[in-house]
Short mmCIF file of C-alpha atoms in Angstrom, two decimals:
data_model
loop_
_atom_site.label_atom_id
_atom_site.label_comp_id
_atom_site.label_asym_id
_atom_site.label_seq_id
_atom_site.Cartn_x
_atom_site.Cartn_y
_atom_site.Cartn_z
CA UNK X 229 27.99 -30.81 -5.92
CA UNK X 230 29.54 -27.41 -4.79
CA UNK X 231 28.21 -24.17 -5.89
CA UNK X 232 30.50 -23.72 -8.87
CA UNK X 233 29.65 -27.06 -10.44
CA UNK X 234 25.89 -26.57 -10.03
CA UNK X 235 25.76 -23.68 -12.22
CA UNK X 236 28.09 -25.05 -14.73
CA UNK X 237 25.39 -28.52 -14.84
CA UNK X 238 22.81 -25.43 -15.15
CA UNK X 239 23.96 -23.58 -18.02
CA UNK X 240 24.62 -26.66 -19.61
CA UNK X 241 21.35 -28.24 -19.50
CA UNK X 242 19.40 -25.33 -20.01
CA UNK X 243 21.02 -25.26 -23.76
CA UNK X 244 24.41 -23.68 -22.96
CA UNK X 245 25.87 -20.15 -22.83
CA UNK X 246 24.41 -19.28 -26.23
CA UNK X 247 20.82 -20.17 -25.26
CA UNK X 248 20.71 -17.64 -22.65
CA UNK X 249 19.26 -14.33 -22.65
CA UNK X 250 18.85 -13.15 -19.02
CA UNK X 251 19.75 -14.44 -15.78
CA UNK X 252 18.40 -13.32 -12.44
CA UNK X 253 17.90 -14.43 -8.98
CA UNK X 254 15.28 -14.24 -5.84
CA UNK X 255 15.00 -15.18 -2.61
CA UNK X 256 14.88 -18.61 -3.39
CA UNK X 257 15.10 -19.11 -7.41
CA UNK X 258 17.41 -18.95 -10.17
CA UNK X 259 15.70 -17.45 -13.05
CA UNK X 260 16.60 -17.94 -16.76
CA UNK X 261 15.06 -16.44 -19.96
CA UNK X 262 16.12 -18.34 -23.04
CA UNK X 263 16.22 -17.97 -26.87
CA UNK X 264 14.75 -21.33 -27.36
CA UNK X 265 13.24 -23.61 -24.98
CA UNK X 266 12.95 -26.57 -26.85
CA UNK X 267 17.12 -26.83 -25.37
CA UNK X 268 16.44 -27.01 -22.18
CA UNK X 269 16.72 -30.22 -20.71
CA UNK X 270 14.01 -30.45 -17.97
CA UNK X 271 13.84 -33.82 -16.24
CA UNK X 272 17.68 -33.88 -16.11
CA UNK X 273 17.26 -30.27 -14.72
CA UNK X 274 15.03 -31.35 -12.33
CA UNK X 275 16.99 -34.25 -10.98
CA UNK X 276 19.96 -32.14 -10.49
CA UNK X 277 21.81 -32.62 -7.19
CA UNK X 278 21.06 -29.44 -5.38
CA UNK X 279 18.04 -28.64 -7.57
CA UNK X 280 14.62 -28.47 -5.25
CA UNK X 281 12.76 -27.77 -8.09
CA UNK X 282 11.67 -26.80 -11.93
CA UNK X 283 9.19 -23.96 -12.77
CA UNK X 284 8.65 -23.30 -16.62
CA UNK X 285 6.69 -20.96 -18.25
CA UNK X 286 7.11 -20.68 -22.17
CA UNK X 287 11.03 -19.41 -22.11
CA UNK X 288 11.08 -18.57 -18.84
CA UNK X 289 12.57 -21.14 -16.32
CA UNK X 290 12.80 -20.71 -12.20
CA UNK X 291 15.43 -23.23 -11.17
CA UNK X 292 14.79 -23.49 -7.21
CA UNK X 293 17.43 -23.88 -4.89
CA UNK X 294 16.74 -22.41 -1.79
CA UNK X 295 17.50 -19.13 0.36
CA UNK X 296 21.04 -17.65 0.07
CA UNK X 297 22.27 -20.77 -2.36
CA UNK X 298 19.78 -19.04 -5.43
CA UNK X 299 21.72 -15.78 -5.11
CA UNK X 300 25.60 -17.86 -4.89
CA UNK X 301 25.09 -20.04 -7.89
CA UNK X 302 23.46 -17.14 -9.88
CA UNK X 303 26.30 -15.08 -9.42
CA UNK X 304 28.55 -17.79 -10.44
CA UNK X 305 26.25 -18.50 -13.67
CA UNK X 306 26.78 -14.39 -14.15
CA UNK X 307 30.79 -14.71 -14.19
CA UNK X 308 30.91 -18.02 -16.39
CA UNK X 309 28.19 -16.83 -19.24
CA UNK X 310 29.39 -12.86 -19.06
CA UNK X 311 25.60 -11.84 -18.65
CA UNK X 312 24.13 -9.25 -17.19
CA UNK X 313 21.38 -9.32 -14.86
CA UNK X 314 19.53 -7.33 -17.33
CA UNK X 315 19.84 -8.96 -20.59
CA UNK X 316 21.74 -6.31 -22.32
CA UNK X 317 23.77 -7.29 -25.10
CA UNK X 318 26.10 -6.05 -27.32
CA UNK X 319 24.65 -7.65 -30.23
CA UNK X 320 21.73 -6.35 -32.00
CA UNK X 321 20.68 -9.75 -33.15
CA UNK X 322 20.33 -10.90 -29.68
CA UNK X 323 18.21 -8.12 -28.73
CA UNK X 324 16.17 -8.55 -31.37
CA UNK X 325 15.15 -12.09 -30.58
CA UNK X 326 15.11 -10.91 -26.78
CA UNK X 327 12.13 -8.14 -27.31
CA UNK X 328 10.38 -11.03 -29.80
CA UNK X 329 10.39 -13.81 -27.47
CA UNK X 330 9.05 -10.96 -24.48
CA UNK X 331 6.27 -10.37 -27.40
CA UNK X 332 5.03 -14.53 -26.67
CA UNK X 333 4.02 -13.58 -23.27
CA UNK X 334 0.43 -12.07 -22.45
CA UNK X 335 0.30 -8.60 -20.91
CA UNK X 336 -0.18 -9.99 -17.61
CA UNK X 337 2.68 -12.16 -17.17
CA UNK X 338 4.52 -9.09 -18.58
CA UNK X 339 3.60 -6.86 -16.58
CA UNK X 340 4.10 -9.23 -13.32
CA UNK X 341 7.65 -9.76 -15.07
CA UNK X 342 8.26 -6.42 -15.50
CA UNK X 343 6.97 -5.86 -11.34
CA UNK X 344 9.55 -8.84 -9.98
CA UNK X 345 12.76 -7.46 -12.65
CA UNK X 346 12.29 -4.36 -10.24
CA UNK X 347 11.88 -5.21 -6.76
CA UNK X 348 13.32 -8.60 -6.69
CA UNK X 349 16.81 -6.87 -6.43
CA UNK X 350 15.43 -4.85 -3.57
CA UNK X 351 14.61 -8.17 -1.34
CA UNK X 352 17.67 -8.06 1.15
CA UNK X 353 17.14 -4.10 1.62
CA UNK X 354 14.05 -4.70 2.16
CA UNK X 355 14.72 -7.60 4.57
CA UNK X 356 17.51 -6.09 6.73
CA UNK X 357 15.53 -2.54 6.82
CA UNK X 358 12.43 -4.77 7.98
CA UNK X 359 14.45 -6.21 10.77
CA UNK X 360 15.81 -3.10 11.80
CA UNK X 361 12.76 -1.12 12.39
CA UNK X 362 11.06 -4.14 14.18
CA UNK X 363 14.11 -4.38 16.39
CA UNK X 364 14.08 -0.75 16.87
CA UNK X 365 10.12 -0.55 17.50
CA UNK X 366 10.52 -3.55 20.32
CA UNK X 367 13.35 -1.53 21.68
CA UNK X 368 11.01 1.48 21.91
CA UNK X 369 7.90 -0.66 23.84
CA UNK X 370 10.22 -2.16 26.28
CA UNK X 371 11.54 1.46 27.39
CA UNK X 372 8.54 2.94 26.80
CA UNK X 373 7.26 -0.60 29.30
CA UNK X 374 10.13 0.54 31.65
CA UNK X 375 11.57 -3.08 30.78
CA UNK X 376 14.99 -1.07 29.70
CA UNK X 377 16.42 2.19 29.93
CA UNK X 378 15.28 4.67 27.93
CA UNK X 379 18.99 6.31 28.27
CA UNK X 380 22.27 5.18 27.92
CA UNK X 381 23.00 2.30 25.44
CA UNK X 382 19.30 1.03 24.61
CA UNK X 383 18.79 4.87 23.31
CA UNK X 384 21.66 4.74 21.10
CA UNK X 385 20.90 1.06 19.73
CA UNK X 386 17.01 1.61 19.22
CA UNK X 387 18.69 5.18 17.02
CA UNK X 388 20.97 3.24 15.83
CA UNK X 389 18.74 0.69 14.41
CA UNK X 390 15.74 3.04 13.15
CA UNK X 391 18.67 5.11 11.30
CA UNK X 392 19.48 1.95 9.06
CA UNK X 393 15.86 1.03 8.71
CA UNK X 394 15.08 4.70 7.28
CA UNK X 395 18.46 4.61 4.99
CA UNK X 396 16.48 2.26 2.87
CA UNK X 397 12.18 2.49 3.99
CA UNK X 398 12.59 6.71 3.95
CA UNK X 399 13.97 6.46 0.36
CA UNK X 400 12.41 3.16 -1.17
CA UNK X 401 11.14 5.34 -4.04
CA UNK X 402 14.40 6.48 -5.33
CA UNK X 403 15.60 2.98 -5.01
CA UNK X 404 12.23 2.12 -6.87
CA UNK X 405 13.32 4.40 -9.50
CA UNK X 406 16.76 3.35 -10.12
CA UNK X 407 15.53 -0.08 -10.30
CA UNK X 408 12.62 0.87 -12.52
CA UNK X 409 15.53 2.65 -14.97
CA UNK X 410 17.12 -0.29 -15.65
CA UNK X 411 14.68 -2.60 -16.55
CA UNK X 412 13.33 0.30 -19.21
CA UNK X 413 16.52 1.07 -20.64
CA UNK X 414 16.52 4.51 -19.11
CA UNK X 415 19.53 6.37 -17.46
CA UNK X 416 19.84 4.48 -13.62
CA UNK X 417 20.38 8.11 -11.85
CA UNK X 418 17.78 10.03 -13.62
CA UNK X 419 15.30 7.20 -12.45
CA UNK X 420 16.36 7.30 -9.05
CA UNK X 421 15.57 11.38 -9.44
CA UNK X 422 11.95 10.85 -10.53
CA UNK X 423 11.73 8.47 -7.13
CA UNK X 424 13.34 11.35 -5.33
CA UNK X 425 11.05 14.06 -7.12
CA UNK X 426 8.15 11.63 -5.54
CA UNK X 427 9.31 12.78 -1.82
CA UNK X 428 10.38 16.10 -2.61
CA UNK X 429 9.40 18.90 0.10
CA UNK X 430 8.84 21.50 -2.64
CA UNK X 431 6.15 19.31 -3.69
CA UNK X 432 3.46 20.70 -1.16
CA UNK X 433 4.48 23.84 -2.21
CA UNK X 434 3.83 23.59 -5.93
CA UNK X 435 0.74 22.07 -4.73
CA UNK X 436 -0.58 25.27 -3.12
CA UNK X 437 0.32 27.51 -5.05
CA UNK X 438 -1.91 25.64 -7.61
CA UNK X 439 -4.58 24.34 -4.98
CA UNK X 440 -4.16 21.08 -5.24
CA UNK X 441 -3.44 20.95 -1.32
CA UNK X 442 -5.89 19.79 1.62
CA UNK X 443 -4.86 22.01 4.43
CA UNK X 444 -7.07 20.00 6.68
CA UNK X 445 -6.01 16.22 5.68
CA UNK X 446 -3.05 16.57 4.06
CA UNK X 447 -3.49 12.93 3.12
CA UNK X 448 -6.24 13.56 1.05
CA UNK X 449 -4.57 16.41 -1.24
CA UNK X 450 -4.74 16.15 -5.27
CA UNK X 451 -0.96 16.81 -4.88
CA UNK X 452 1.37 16.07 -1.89
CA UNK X 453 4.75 14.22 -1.00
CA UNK X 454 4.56 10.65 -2.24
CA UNK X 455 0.86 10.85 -3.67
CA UNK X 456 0.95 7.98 -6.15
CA UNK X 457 3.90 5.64 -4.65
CA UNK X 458 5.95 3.15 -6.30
CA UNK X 459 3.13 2.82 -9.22
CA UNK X 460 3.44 6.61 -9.62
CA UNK X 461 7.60 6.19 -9.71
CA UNK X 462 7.57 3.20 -12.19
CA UNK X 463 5.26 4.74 -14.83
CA UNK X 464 7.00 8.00 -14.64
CA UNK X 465 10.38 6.35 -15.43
CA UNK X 466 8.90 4.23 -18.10
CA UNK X 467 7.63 7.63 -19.35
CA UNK X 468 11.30 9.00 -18.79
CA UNK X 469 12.72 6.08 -20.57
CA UNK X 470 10.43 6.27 -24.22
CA UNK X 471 11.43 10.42 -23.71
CA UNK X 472 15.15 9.31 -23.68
CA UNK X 473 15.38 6.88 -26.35
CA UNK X 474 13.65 9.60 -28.59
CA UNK X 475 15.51 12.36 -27.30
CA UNK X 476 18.89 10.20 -28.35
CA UNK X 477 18.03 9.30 -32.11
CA UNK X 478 17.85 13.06 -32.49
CA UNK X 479 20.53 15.21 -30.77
CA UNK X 480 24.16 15.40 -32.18
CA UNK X 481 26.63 13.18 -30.03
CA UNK X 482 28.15 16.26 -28.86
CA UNK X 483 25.44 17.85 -26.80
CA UNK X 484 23.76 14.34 -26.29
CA UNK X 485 25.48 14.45 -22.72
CA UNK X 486 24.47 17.46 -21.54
CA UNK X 487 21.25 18.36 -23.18
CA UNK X 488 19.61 15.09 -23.49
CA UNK X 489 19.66 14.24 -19.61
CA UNK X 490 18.08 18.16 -19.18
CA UNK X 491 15.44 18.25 -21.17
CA UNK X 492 14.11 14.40 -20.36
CA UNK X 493 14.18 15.45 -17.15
CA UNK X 494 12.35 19.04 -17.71
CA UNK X 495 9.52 16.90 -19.82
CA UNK X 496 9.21 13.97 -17.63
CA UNK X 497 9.11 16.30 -14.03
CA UNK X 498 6.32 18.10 -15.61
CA UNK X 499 4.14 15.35 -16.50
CA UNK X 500 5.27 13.53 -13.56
CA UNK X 501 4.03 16.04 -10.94
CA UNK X 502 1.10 17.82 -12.70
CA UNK X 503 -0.44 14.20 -14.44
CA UNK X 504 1.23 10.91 -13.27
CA UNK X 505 1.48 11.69 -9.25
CA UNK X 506 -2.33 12.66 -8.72
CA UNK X 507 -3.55 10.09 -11.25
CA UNK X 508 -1.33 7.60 -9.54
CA UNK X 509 -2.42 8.89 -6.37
CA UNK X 510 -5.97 8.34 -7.22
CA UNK X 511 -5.28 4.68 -8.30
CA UNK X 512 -3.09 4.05 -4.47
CA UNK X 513 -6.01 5.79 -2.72
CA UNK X 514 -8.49 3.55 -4.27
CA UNK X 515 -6.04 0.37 -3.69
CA UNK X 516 -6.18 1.69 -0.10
CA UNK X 517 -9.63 2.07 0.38
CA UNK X 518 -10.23 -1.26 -0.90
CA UNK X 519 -7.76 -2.93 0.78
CA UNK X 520 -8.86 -1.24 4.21
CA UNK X 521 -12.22 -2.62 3.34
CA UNK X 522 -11.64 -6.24 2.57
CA UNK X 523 -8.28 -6.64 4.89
CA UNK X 524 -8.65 -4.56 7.29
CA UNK X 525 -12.41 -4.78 7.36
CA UNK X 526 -14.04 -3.47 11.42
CA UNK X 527 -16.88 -7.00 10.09
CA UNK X 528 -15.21 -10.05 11.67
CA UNK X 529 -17.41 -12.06 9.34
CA UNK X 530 -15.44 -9.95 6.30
CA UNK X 531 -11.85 -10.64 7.93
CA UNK X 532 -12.45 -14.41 8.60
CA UNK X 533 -13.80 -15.05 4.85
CA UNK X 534 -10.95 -12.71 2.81
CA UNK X 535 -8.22 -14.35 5.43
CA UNK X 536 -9.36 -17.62 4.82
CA UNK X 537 -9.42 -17.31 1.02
CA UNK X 538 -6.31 -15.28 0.77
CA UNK X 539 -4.32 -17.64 2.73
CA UNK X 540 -5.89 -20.75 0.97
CA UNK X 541 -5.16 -19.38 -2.48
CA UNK X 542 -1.75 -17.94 -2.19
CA UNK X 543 0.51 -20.89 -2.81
CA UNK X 544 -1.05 -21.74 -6.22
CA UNK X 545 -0.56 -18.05 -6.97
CA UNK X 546 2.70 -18.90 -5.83
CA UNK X 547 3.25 -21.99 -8.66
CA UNK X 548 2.08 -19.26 -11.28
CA UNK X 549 4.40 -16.74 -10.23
CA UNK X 550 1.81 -14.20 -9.67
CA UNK X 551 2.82 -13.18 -6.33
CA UNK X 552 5.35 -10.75 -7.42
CA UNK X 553 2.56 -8.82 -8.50
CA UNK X 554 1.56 -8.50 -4.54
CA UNK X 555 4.77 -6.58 -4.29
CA UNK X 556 3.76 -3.07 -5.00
CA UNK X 557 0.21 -4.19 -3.13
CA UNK X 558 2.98 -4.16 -0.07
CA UNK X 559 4.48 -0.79 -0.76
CA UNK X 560 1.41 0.77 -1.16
CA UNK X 561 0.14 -0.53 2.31
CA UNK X 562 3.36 0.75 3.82
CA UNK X 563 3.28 3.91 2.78
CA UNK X 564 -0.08 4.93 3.40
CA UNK X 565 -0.77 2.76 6.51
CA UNK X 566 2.94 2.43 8.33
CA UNK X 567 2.46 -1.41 7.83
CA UNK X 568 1.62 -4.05 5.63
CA UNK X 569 -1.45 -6.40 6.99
CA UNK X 570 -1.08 -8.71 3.90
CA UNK X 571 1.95 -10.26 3.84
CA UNK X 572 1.50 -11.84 7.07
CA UNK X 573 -2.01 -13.59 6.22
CA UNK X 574 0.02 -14.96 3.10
CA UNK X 575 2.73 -16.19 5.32
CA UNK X 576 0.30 -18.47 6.83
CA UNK X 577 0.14 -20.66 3.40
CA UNK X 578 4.20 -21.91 4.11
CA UNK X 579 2.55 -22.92 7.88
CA UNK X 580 -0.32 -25.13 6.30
CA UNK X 581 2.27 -26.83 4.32
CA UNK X 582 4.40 -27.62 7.55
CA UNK X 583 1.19 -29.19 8.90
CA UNK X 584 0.36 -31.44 5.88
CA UNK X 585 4.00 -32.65 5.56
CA UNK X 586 3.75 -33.41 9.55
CA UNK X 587 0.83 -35.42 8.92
CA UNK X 588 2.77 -37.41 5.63
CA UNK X 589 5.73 -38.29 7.56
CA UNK X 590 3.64 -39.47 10.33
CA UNK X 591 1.46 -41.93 7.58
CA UNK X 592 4.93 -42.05 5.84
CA UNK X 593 6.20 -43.82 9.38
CA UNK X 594 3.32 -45.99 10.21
CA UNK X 595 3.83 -47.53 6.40
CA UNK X 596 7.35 -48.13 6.67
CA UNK X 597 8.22 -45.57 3.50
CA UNK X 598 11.47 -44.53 4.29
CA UNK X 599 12.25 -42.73 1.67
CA UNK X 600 9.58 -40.09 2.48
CA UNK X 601 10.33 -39.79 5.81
CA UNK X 602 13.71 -38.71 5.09
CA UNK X 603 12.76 -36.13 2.25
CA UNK X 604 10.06 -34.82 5.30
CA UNK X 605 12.79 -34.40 7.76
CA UNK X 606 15.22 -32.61 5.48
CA UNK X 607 12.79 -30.12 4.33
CA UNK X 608 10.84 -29.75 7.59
CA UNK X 609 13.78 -27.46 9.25
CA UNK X 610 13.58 -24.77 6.39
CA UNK X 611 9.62 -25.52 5.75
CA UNK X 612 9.43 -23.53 9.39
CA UNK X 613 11.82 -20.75 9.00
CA UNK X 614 9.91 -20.34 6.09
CA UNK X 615 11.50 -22.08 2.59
CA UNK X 616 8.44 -23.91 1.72
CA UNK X 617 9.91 -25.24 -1.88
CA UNK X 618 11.85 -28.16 -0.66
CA UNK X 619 8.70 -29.00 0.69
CA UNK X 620 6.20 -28.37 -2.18
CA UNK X 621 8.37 -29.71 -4.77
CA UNK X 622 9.44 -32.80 -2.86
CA UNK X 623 6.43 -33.70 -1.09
CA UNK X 624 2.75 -32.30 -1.27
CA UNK X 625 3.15 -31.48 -4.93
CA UNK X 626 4.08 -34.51 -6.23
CA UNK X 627 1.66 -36.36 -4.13
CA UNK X 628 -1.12 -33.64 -4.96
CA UNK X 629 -3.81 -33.61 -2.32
CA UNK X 630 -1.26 -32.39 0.43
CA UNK X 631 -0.68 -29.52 -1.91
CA UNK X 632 -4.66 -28.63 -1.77
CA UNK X 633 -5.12 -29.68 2.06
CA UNK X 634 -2.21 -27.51 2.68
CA UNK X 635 -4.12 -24.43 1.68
CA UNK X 636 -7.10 -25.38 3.31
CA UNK X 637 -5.44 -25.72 6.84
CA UNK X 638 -3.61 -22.39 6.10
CA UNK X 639 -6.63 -20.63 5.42
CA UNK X 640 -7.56 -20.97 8.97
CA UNK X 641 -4.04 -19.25 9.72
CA UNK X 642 -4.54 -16.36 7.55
CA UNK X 643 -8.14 -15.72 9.16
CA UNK X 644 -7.07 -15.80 12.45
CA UNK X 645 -4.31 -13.36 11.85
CA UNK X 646 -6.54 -11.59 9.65
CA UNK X 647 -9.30 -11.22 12.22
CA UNK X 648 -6.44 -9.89 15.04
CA UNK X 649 -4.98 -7.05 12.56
CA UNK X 650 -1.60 -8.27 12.53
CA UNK X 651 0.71 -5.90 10.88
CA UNK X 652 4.51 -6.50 9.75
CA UNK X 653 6.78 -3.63 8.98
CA UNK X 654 8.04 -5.11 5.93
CA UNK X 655 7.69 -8.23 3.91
CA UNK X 656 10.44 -11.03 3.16
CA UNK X 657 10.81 -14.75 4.53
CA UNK X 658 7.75 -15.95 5.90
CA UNK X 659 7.21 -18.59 8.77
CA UNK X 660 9.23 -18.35 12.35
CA UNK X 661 11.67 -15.79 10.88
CA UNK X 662 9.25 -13.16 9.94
CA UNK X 663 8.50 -12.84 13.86
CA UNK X 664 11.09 -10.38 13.93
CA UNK X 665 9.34 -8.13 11.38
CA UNK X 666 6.01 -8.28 12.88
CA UNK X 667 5.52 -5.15 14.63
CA UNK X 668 5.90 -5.33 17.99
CA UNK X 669 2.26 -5.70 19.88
CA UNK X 670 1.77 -8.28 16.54
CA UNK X 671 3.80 -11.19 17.59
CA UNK X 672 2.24 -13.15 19.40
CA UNK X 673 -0.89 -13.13 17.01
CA UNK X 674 1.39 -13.73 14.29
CA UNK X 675 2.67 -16.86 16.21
CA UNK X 676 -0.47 -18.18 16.89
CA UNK X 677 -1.59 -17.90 13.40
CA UNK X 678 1.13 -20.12 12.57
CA UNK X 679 -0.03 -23.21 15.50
CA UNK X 680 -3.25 -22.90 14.16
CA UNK X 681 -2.17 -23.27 10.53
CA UNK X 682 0.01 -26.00 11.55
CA UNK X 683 -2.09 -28.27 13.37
CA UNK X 684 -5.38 -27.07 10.41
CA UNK X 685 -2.62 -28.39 8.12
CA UNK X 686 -1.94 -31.61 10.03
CA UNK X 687 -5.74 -32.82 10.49
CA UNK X 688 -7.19 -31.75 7.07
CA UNK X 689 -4.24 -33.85 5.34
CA UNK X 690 -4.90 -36.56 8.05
CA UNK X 691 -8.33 -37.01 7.26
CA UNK X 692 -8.15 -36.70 3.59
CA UNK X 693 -5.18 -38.77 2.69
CA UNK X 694 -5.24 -42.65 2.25
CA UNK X 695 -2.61 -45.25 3.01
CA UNK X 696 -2.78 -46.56 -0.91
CA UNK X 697 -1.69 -42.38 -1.73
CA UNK X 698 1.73 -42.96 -0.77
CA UNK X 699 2.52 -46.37 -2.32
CA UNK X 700 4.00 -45.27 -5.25
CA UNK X 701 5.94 -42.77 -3.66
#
């Protein structure tokens, strides 16, 4: 089943064109909010050709398919239903039952919702700017090493390379902004100007002429450039956006263009800069704090336990769809810290799952199933560059206790790496491909993190599972 045909089966069994109100895509995932769920058909959505996998929550529905196919057949579901990725329609009627079905979910789940409608989008940025600044920090050591010149061609690669990475990392909170604009209904451009307020230089200016500025640790000041971060940026556009909509009921259509984007802006800078960045800013400092405390804790005894836990724990948050609410947990990290220490502990939970499914095919072999040696062996490949749904959906979930031992091995991963500081310098795939986003002096920890989650995954599941727990698969 190509590409084109999947999507088709899709939109058809998920209660046709009609029935849908948004359609989006991650990494891995199709994802599909519908007007009535009762429509969709799930076991025949499940057994789909192409289809690793079903996640439903209420009228929300994650159709997995895998890296780089989830973004293909989502854009071909876009051009046959004529939606937008934002769930904007023309009809009132539609957006009326659109904002009352978002009224079903609890304020968590919205609010995690709200966090993965903005930086989902950002992913492959995030990804490729990732890369680049790894590549361009290993560059760096090795001339720095002597290893390669520090003239010549290396130079111009390793500028080459940290110019690309900064196009996206220097300015993530205007893209933050943008992003943030559309899901709230706001102008795109005027929310990509509260991001770029958020880095202004004139900031630290304002900020002593009104004291607000450390001298000494410029870190710690009320009010400096990018106090607050991406939380500051999203809850000054969704400030920008309520100012907008009002502003629009009440100015005359012929100076809506001109004075409506002025004066939203003159409102929203103001309570941006003066309120929203140093409140913000107190929230990200106490985030930080915390996190350098638990994560990045000097107590070995502190870094074994919260790696172990983490790591254990992720892939259920994971099944929930919580972990998109780890996302601005990331930014935060890289902004104040130049790295993010928590994405790779998480990363070890895809490596425990590796283990486990080593240890099934092996059981799988001695018992003569066939058929689970040969859904092992297709899902294995991605399972280490880091796809982990093929094999959570079509092994250690169904069977269960893989699914729990899985987490238990990883833990030991995520302590170990947790223990040796390991840093990344973004956050995307996990498994063998994040390597190349692990900073530099990282990699081998990183790597080692992963053995040791693989072979804790492969003798918990060992010793745990029976014979008698595959015969009916």
């Amino acid at each position: 089943m190509n590409n084109e045909e999947l999507a088709k089966q899709i939109i058809t069994l998920c209660g046709g064109e009609s029935n849908l109100v948004r359609v989006t895509n991650c990494m891995t995932r199709c994802r599909l909010t519908v007007f009535d769920a009762s429509l969709v058909e799930e076991s025949a959505l499940k057994s789909t050709e192409g289809v690793l996998g079903l996640i439903s929550d209420g009228d929300s529905f994650q159709v997995v398919l895998g890296p780089g196919k989830a973004k293909k057949v989502t854009d071909v579901v876009l051009a046959l239903t004529g939606k937008d990725s934002g769930g904007v329609t023309e009809s009132w009627q539609e957006n009326k039952e659109r904002i009352k079905t978002g009224q079903k979910q609890n304020f968590l789940k919205k609010m995690i919702q709200i966090i993965a409608n903005i930086f989902i989008p950002l992913i492959p940025a995030i990804i490729a700017a990732g890369l680049f600044n790894g590549f361009a920090s290993l560059i760096g050591t090795l001339q720095g090493q002597g290893v390669i010149a520090g003239t010549g061609f290396w130079k111009i690669v390793q500028l080459l390379f940290s110019l690309i990475g900064a196009a996206f990392l220097g300015y993530f909170a205007i893209y933050t902004g943008i992003n943030a604009a559309k899901v709230f209904g706001a102008t795109e451009a005027l929310g990509g100007m509260i991001g770029g307020l958020s880095i202004g230089a004139n900031i630290v200016a304002i900020s002593k002429i009104f004291g607000l500025f450390n001298e000494e640790i410029p870190l710690n000041s009320i009010l400096t450039t990018g106090k607050g971060g991406v939380i500051g940026v999203i809850a000054g556009v969704w400030i920008l956006s309520k100012i907008e909509k009002s502003l629009r009921k009440k100015i005359p259509d012929v100076l809506d263009l001109v004075i409506t984007p002025f004066i939203t802006m003159l409102i929203t800078s103001i309570l941006f800069v003066f309120i929203i960045m140093p409140v913000a800013g107190f929230i990200s400092d106490g985030l930080v704090a915390a996190l350098k405390l638990i994560i990045m804790s000097p107590n070995p005894v502190i870094s074994v336990i919260s790696g172990y836990v983490l790591s254990a724990l992720f892939l259920p948050m994971v099944l929930m769809g919580l972990h998109h609410g780890l996302i601005p947990i990331y930014a935060i990290q890289l902004e104040a810290m130049g790295g993010v220490s928590l994405f790779p502990v998480l990363a070890m939970a895809g490596a425990g799952q590796v283990g486990a499914a080593i240890a099934i095919y092996v059981m799988a072999k001695k018992a003569g199933n066939e058929r689970m040696q040969k859904v092992i062996a297709g899902a294995l490949p991605a399972g280490f560059l880091g796809v982990g749904e093929p094999l959570i959906y079509g092994v250690t979930l169904p069977l269960f206790k893989p699914f729990i031992t899985a987490g238990l091995g990883a833990g030991f991963g995520g302590a170990y790496v947790m223990l040796t500081h390991v840093m990344s310098s973004a956050w995307g795939p996990s498994g063998l491909v994040a390597i190349a986003i692990i900073q530099p002096q990282h990699m081998l920890n990183y790597f080692i993190g992963l053995v040791v989650s693989y072979i804790a995954g492969f003798i918990i599941t060992k010793l745990v599972m029976k014979p008698k727990d595959l015969e009916s698969n």
